[in-house]
Structures are given as structure tokens and as C-alpha cells.
Short mmCIF file of C-alpha atoms and ligand atoms in Angstrom, two decimals:
data_model
loop_
_atom_site.label_atom_id
_atom_site.label_comp_id
_atom_site.label_asym_id
_atom_site.label_seq_id
_atom_site.Cartn_x
_atom_site.Cartn_y
_atom_site.Cartn_z
CA MET W 1 0.00 0.00 0.00
CA VAL W 2 1.32 3.44 -0.87
CA ASN W 3 1.52 6.32 1.54
CA ILE W 4 -0.98 8.73 0.04
CA CYS W 5 0.99 11.73 1.25
CA ASP W 6 3.99 10.68 -0.84
CA ARG W 7 2.18 10.53 -4.13
CA LYS W 8 1.92 13.23 -6.76
CA THR W 9 -1.61 12.22 -7.70
CA ASP W 10 -4.26 14.94 -7.55
CA PHE W 11 -6.07 13.81 -4.42
CA SER W 12 -8.54 16.64 -4.62
CA GLY W 13 -9.77 15.27 -7.99
CA LYS W 14 -13.54 15.41 -7.71
CA LYS W 15 -14.10 12.43 -10.00
CA ARG W 16 -11.74 10.17 -8.09
CA SER W 17 -13.02 11.06 -4.62
CA SER W 18 -16.55 10.58 -5.91
CA THR W 19 -15.59 7.09 -7.19
CA PHE W 20 -14.24 6.28 -3.74
CA ALA W 21 -17.33 7.62 -1.99
CA LYS W 22 -19.55 5.54 -4.30
CA ILE W 23 -17.49 2.41 -3.62
CA LEU W 24 -17.87 2.97 0.12
CA SER W 25 -21.60 3.39 -0.22
CA VAL W 26 -21.83 0.13 -2.25
CA PHE W 27 -19.82 -1.65 0.44
CA ARG W 28 -22.02 -0.27 3.19
CA ARG W 29 -25.00 -1.75 1.38
CA THR W 30 -23.37 -5.13 0.64
CA SER W 31 -21.34 -5.80 3.78
CA GLY W 32 -24.44 -7.12 5.54
CA ASN W 33 -24.91 -9.66 2.73
CA GLY W 34 -21.68 -11.42 3.66
CA VAL W 35 -20.00 -10.48 0.36
CA GLU W 36 -16.26 -11.04 0.77
CA ARG W 37 -14.99 -10.25 -2.72
CA ILE W 38 -16.26 -8.06 -5.48
CA SER W 39 -15.01 -7.64 -9.05
CA SER W 40 -14.59 -4.29 -10.76
CA ASN W 41 -17.32 -5.41 -13.19
CA ASP W 42 -19.79 -5.99 -10.36
CA LEU W 43 -18.81 -2.67 -8.77
CA SER W 44 -19.26 -1.00 -12.13
CA LYS W 45 -22.84 -2.27 -12.44
CA LYS W 46 -23.74 -1.10 -8.95
CA MET W 47 -22.04 2.30 -9.29
CA LYS W 48 -22.81 3.13 -12.90
CA VAL W 49 -19.11 3.96 -13.44
CA THR W 50 -17.07 2.00 -15.99
CA ALA W 51 -14.99 -0.90 -14.67
CA SER W 52 -11.88 0.59 -16.26
CA GLN W 53 -12.46 3.90 -14.46
CA ILE W 54 -12.73 2.02 -11.16
CA ARG W 55 -9.54 0.04 -11.83
CA GLN W 56 -7.70 3.20 -12.89
CA ASP W 57 -8.74 5.17 -9.80
CA LEU W 58 -7.86 2.32 -7.46
CA ASN W 59 -4.55 1.57 -9.21
CA ASN W 60 -3.42 5.11 -8.49
CA PHE W 61 -3.27 4.14 -4.85
CA GLY W 62 -1.45 0.84 -5.24
CA GLY W 63 -2.55 -2.77 -5.52
CA PHE W 64 -5.96 -3.26 -4.00
CA GLY W 65 -6.92 -6.39 -5.92
CA GLN W 66 -5.51 -9.35 -7.77
CA GLN W 67 -6.11 -9.80 -11.49
CA GLY W 68 -9.20 -11.95 -12.00
CA TYR W 69 -9.71 -12.34 -8.27
CA GLY W 70 -11.64 -9.18 -7.41
CA TYR W 71 -11.30 -6.91 -4.42
CA ASN W 72 -11.50 -7.97 -0.79
CA VAL W 73 -14.46 -5.91 0.42
CA LYS W 74 -13.32 -5.48 4.02
CA TYR W 75 -9.75 -4.52 3.09
CA LEU W 76 -10.78 -2.11 0.36
CA TYR W 77 -13.42 -0.54 2.63
CA THR W 78 -10.79 0.16 5.29
CA GLU W 79 -8.19 1.49 2.83
CA ILE W 80 -10.63 3.77 1.01
CA GLY W 81 -11.83 5.02 4.38
CA LYS W 82 -8.22 6.00 5.11
CA ILE W 83 -7.83 7.76 1.74
CA LEU W 84 -11.01 9.75 2.36
CA GLY W 85 -9.89 10.54 5.92
CA LEU W 86 -12.83 8.63 7.39
CA ASP W 87 -10.63 6.69 9.79
CA LYS W 88 -10.39 9.90 11.82
CA THR W 89 -13.04 12.11 13.36
CA HIS W 90 -13.64 15.66 12.16
CA ASN W 91 -15.27 18.32 14.32
CA ILE W 92 -17.84 20.40 12.48
CA VAL W 93 -19.84 23.55 13.13
CA ILE W 94 -22.84 24.72 11.14
CA ILE W 95 -23.20 28.46 10.59
CA GLY W 96 -26.80 29.46 9.88
CA ALA W 97 -29.55 27.56 11.66
CA GLY W 98 -32.28 28.19 9.10
CA ASN W 99 -34.00 25.61 6.90
CA LEU W 100 -30.87 24.08 5.41
CA GLY W 101 -28.68 24.37 8.51
CA GLN W 102 -31.31 22.63 10.63
CA ALA W 103 -31.79 19.90 8.03
CA LEU W 104 -28.03 19.19 8.02
CA ALA W 105 -27.88 19.29 11.81
CA ASN W 106 -30.72 16.79 12.01
CA TYR W 107 -28.98 14.31 9.73
CA ALA W 108 -27.40 11.95 12.24
CA ALA W 109 -25.73 9.69 9.63
CA PHE W 110 -22.79 12.09 9.10
CA GLU W 111 -21.57 10.96 12.50
CA ARG W 112 -21.21 7.37 11.29
CA SER W 113 -18.55 8.65 8.89
CA GLY W 114 -16.72 10.48 11.68
CA PHE W 115 -18.13 14.00 11.20
CA LEU W 116 -19.03 15.19 14.69
CA LEU W 117 -21.38 18.15 14.99
CA LYS W 118 -19.99 20.27 17.81
CA GLY W 119 -21.82 23.56 17.40
CA ILE W 120 -24.52 25.48 15.53
CA PHE W 121 -24.38 29.27 15.21
CA ASP W 122 -26.75 31.99 14.06
CA ILE W 123 -27.42 35.69 14.52
CA ASN W 124 -31.14 35.32 15.15
CA PRO W 125 -31.71 35.72 18.93
CA THR W 126 -35.01 33.81 18.77
CA LEU W 127 -33.00 30.65 17.98
CA LYS W 128 -30.68 31.06 20.96
CA GLY W 129 -30.75 28.07 23.30
CA MET W 130 -32.77 25.88 20.94
CA THR W 131 -31.16 22.47 20.54
CA ILE W 132 -30.89 20.12 17.59
CA ARG W 133 -29.94 16.58 18.55
CA ASP W 134 -28.71 17.97 21.89
CA VAL W 135 -26.45 20.54 20.21
CA PRO W 136 -27.44 24.08 21.30
CA ILE W 137 -27.73 26.93 18.81
CA ARG W 138 -25.29 29.62 19.90
CA MET W 139 -24.97 33.25 18.88
CA MET W 140 -22.16 34.36 16.57
CA GLU W 141 -20.43 36.37 19.32
CA GLU W 142 -19.42 33.06 20.88
CA LEU W 143 -17.98 31.67 17.65
CA PRO W 144 -14.28 32.72 17.81
CA GLU W 145 -13.69 31.33 21.29
CA PHE W 146 -15.74 28.20 20.60
CA VAL W 147 -13.88 27.38 17.39
CA GLN W 148 -10.49 27.90 19.05
CA ASN W 149 -11.33 25.77 22.08
CA ASN W 150 -13.06 22.86 20.37
CA ASP W 151 -10.61 21.91 17.64
CA ILE W 152 -13.10 22.73 14.89
CA GLU W 153 -11.80 21.62 11.51
CA ILE W 154 -14.81 22.07 9.20
CA ALA W 155 -17.57 24.67 9.00
CA ALA W 156 -20.75 24.27 6.96
CA LEU W 157 -21.93 27.67 5.67
CA THR W 158 -25.70 27.78 5.37
CA ILE W 159 -26.21 31.53 5.55
CA PRO W 160 -27.22 34.13 2.93
CA LYS W 161 -24.54 34.60 0.28
CA THR W 162 -24.14 38.28 1.17
CA LYS W 163 -22.70 37.25 4.55
CA ALA W 164 -20.71 34.23 3.45
CA VAL W 165 -17.36 35.89 2.66
CA GLU W 166 -17.01 37.79 5.95
CA VAL W 167 -18.14 34.78 8.02
CA ALA W 168 -15.77 32.44 6.15
CA GLU W 169 -12.87 34.81 6.87
CA LEU W 170 -13.81 34.94 10.55
CA LEU W 171 -13.84 31.14 10.67
CA VAL W 172 -10.46 30.85 8.98
CA ASP W 173 -8.93 33.53 11.24
CA ASN W 174 -9.94 31.38 14.18
CA GLY W 175 -8.45 28.18 12.85
CA VAL W 176 -11.08 26.47 10.66
CA ARG W 177 -9.34 24.63 7.81
CA ALA W 178 -12.19 23.55 5.57
CA ILE W 179 -15.46 25.11 4.47
CA TRP W 180 -18.47 23.18 3.21
CA ASN W 181 -19.98 26.08 1.32
CA PHE W 182 -23.69 26.00 0.52
CA ALA W 183 -23.97 29.76 -0.01
CA HIS W 184 -23.92 30.52 -3.71
CA THR W 185 -20.81 32.67 -3.75
CA ASP W 186 -17.06 32.29 -4.28
CA LEU W 187 -15.06 32.58 -1.08
CA ASN W 188 -11.47 33.21 -2.30
CA LEU W 189 -9.79 32.01 0.87
CA PRO W 190 -6.06 31.30 1.39
CA LYS W 191 -4.77 28.25 -0.50
CA ASN W 192 -4.33 26.19 2.66
CA VAL W 193 -8.09 26.34 3.31
CA ILE W 194 -10.11 23.66 1.56
CA VAL W 195 -13.45 24.76 0.14
CA GLU W 196 -16.10 22.39 -1.14
CA ASN W 197 -18.91 24.24 -2.91
CA VAL W 198 -22.24 22.42 -2.90
CA HIS W 199 -24.93 23.10 -5.50
CA LEU W 200 -28.03 20.98 -5.12
CA SER W 201 -29.49 22.71 -8.16
CA GLU W 202 -26.74 21.20 -10.33
CA SER W 203 -27.79 17.76 -9.20
CA LEU W 204 -31.40 18.62 -9.97
CA MET W 205 -30.40 19.82 -13.44
CA ARG W 206 -28.59 16.53 -14.07
CA LEU W 207 -31.78 14.76 -13.06
CA SER W 208 -33.81 16.94 -15.40
CA TYR W 209 -31.34 16.28 -18.23
CA ASN W 210 -31.65 12.52 -17.72
CA VAL W 211 -35.45 12.69 -17.56
CA ASN W 212 -35.39 14.63 -20.83
CA ARG W 213 -33.08 12.12 -22.48
CA TYR W 214 -35.19 9.21 -21.25
CA ASN W 215 -38.36 10.81 -22.60
CA TYR W 216 -36.68 11.63 -25.91
CA PHE W 217 -35.38 8.09 -26.55
CA ASN W 218 -38.57 6.40 -25.38
CA ALA W 219 -40.70 8.63 -27.58
CA LYS W 220 -38.61 7.42 -30.56
CA GLU W 221 -39.21 3.71 -29.86
P1 NAI X 1 -32.76 30.49 5.86
O1 NAI X 1 -33.13 31.91 5.67
O2 NAI X 1 -33.81 29.54 6.31
O3 NAI X 1 -31.54 30.38 6.92
C1 NAI X 1 -30.46 31.24 6.94
C2 NAI X 1 -30.01 31.41 8.39
O4 NAI X 1 -28.78 32.11 8.41
C3 NAI X 1 -31.02 32.21 9.23
O5 NAI X 1 -31.34 31.50 10.41
C4 NAI X 1 -30.28 33.50 9.54
O6 NAI X 1 -30.62 34.06 10.79
C5 NAI X 1 -28.82 33.02 9.52
N1 NAI X 1 -27.85 34.08 9.28
C6 NAI X 1 -27.95 35.16 8.49
N2 NAI X 1 -26.81 35.89 8.55
C7 NAI X 1 -25.98 35.25 9.40
C8 NAI X 1 -24.65 35.49 9.85
N3 NAI X 1 -23.97 36.55 9.45
N4 NAI X 1 -24.12 34.62 10.71
C9 NAI X 1 -24.80 33.53 11.14
N5 NAI X 1 -26.06 33.24 10.74
C10 NAI X 1 -26.63 34.09 9.87
O7 NAI X 1 -32.10 30.03 4.50
P2 NAI X 1 -31.88 28.54 3.97
O8 NAI X 1 -33.01 28.15 3.11
O9 NAI X 1 -31.51 27.65 5.10
O10 NAI X 1 -30.61 28.73 3.03
C11 NAI X 1 -29.37 29.07 3.59
C12 NAI X 1 -28.33 29.32 2.51
O11 NAI X 1 -28.12 28.13 1.78
C13 NAI X 1 -28.76 30.36 1.47
O12 NAI X 1 -27.61 31.08 1.08
C14 NAI X 1 -29.29 29.54 0.31
O13 NAI X 1 -29.18 30.19 -0.93
C15 NAI X 1 -28.34 28.36 0.40
N6 NAI X 1 -28.84 27.14 -0.19
C16 NAI X 1 -27.96 26.45 -0.94
C17 NAI X 1 -28.27 25.27 -1.49
C18 NAI X 1 -27.25 24.57 -2.29
O14 NAI X 1 -27.53 23.58 -2.95
N7 NAI X 1 -26.03 25.04 -2.27
C19 NAI X 1 -29.61 24.68 -1.32
C20 NAI X 1 -30.47 25.46 -0.47
C21 NAI X 1 -30.08 26.65 0.06
#
């Protein structure tokens, strides 16, 4: 197995990390079925990614499988978990306890992957003291001290886009290293800060595109 830190591969590659995330999700579904080995062809059918793409992405990280023998599910699950950093825990805060922030905070499954919700922040005083899954909503004045004292690595930004830049800078100044940005705006943070922009509407457009294609081809038959 290679040390991922030694390699020149582009680890931030969206396609590759999405292949890994899909593999993990397939394994989570199949591990209960007692499946010990899985071939790249079987993975390909379950993931809707070509078998060669899967082999290529996995080969970049060293030998995970033997030719013609498939992948050992348990081993690959553990190794991919390490590549994605899921063998460690990550402390998260959510900034903006509105519709989206509350929905994320209520989603307990993130914790199974090691993402621990430590705090929720807002500026709206009527939310102060409310709890979501036992995590209290705090006011923004408390944020700097809280982030510094609780080893917060990731912040989810679910606030209006007009506030996102200043809040992101405040987070980074206090030690946050990664932003899960739902606000529709570019953040332009220092290079050592990782930003993942999320656009649910893009996913919806892909869905719409596929519905359109399906309708088009079925109308022709
Ligand atoms: P919302 O209005 O329900 O919630 C926003 C919350 O942010 C409110 O509780 C408000 O008090 C708080 N807030 C405002 N300024 C703040 C500040 N400076 N610091 C801390 N908290 C502050 O809005 P909703 O529907 O939850 O959406 C939140 C954001 O997420 C919006 O920017 C929206 O456009 C975006 N969004 C993005 C999606 C995506 O796919 N990327 C999908 C849905 C929403």
C-alpha cells in the first residue's frame, strides 16, 4: 500500500473522490450480505461507473486487488476510508440555523462517517438556546472562542450569500481549515483552506437532463 501523502496524484480530484465515496456506499449496502470479494465489473454495475475507471482510480493508490480475483471488500473498505480521511473524526460547526442548517444538523448519519457536529451558530436571537440533537444553537459572538477551544476543523456555511465571505474569513482567522460552502458565492480564501462548494441545483439539473433524455429516446421507440 502506498503512503498517500507521498504521491503526486491529484487527491482533490472530484471524479476520483466521488468514485471512492460511491465504492464505500456500495460496500455499506453489501457488507451485511456477507459479500467477501467483489469484481470491478460488479462494482461497475452497482455504481454506474465504468470498470476501467474504477480500476484506474484504485490503481493510483497501489494494488488493492488481484487480477481476476476481485477486491477484498473489508480490506478495500478500510483502505478507502483512510484515503477519504474517514478513519479519523472531524469536528464540524454549522453556521446558519435556518432551513438548510437545521436539516443538516438533524442528519445523524454524518456521525457514522466520523463527522461530529460540535456547534450550531446563528445571529437570530429567537433561535438562541434551541437544541438540535442535543447541540445548542449559539450566537455568533461566541464563535471565535468556541472554534479555538473545540478543535473545529470544518464549518458548513448555510447563511445568505451576502454574509458568506465575511463569516468564512472569521472562521479561517480562528483556525477552521475547511469550508463546506452552501452559499452561492465564491469565497477566495487562502490556498491552505479547503473549500467544497455544494450546488443541489446542479444535481437537480442533471436529473432533469436525464429525464429529458429518457423521454426523448422512449418517444422514438
Ligand atoms: P434560511 O433563511 O432559512 O436560513 C439562513 C439562516 O442564516 C437564518 O437562520 C439567519 O438568521 C442566519 N444568518 C444570516 N446571517 C448570518 C450570519 N452573518 N451569521 C450567522 N447566521 C446568519 O435560509 P436557507 O433556506 O436555510 O438557506 C441558507 C443558505 O443556503 C442560502 O444562502 C441559500 O441560498 C443556500 N442554499 C444552498 C443550497 C445549495 O444547494 N447550495 C440549497 C439550499 C439553500
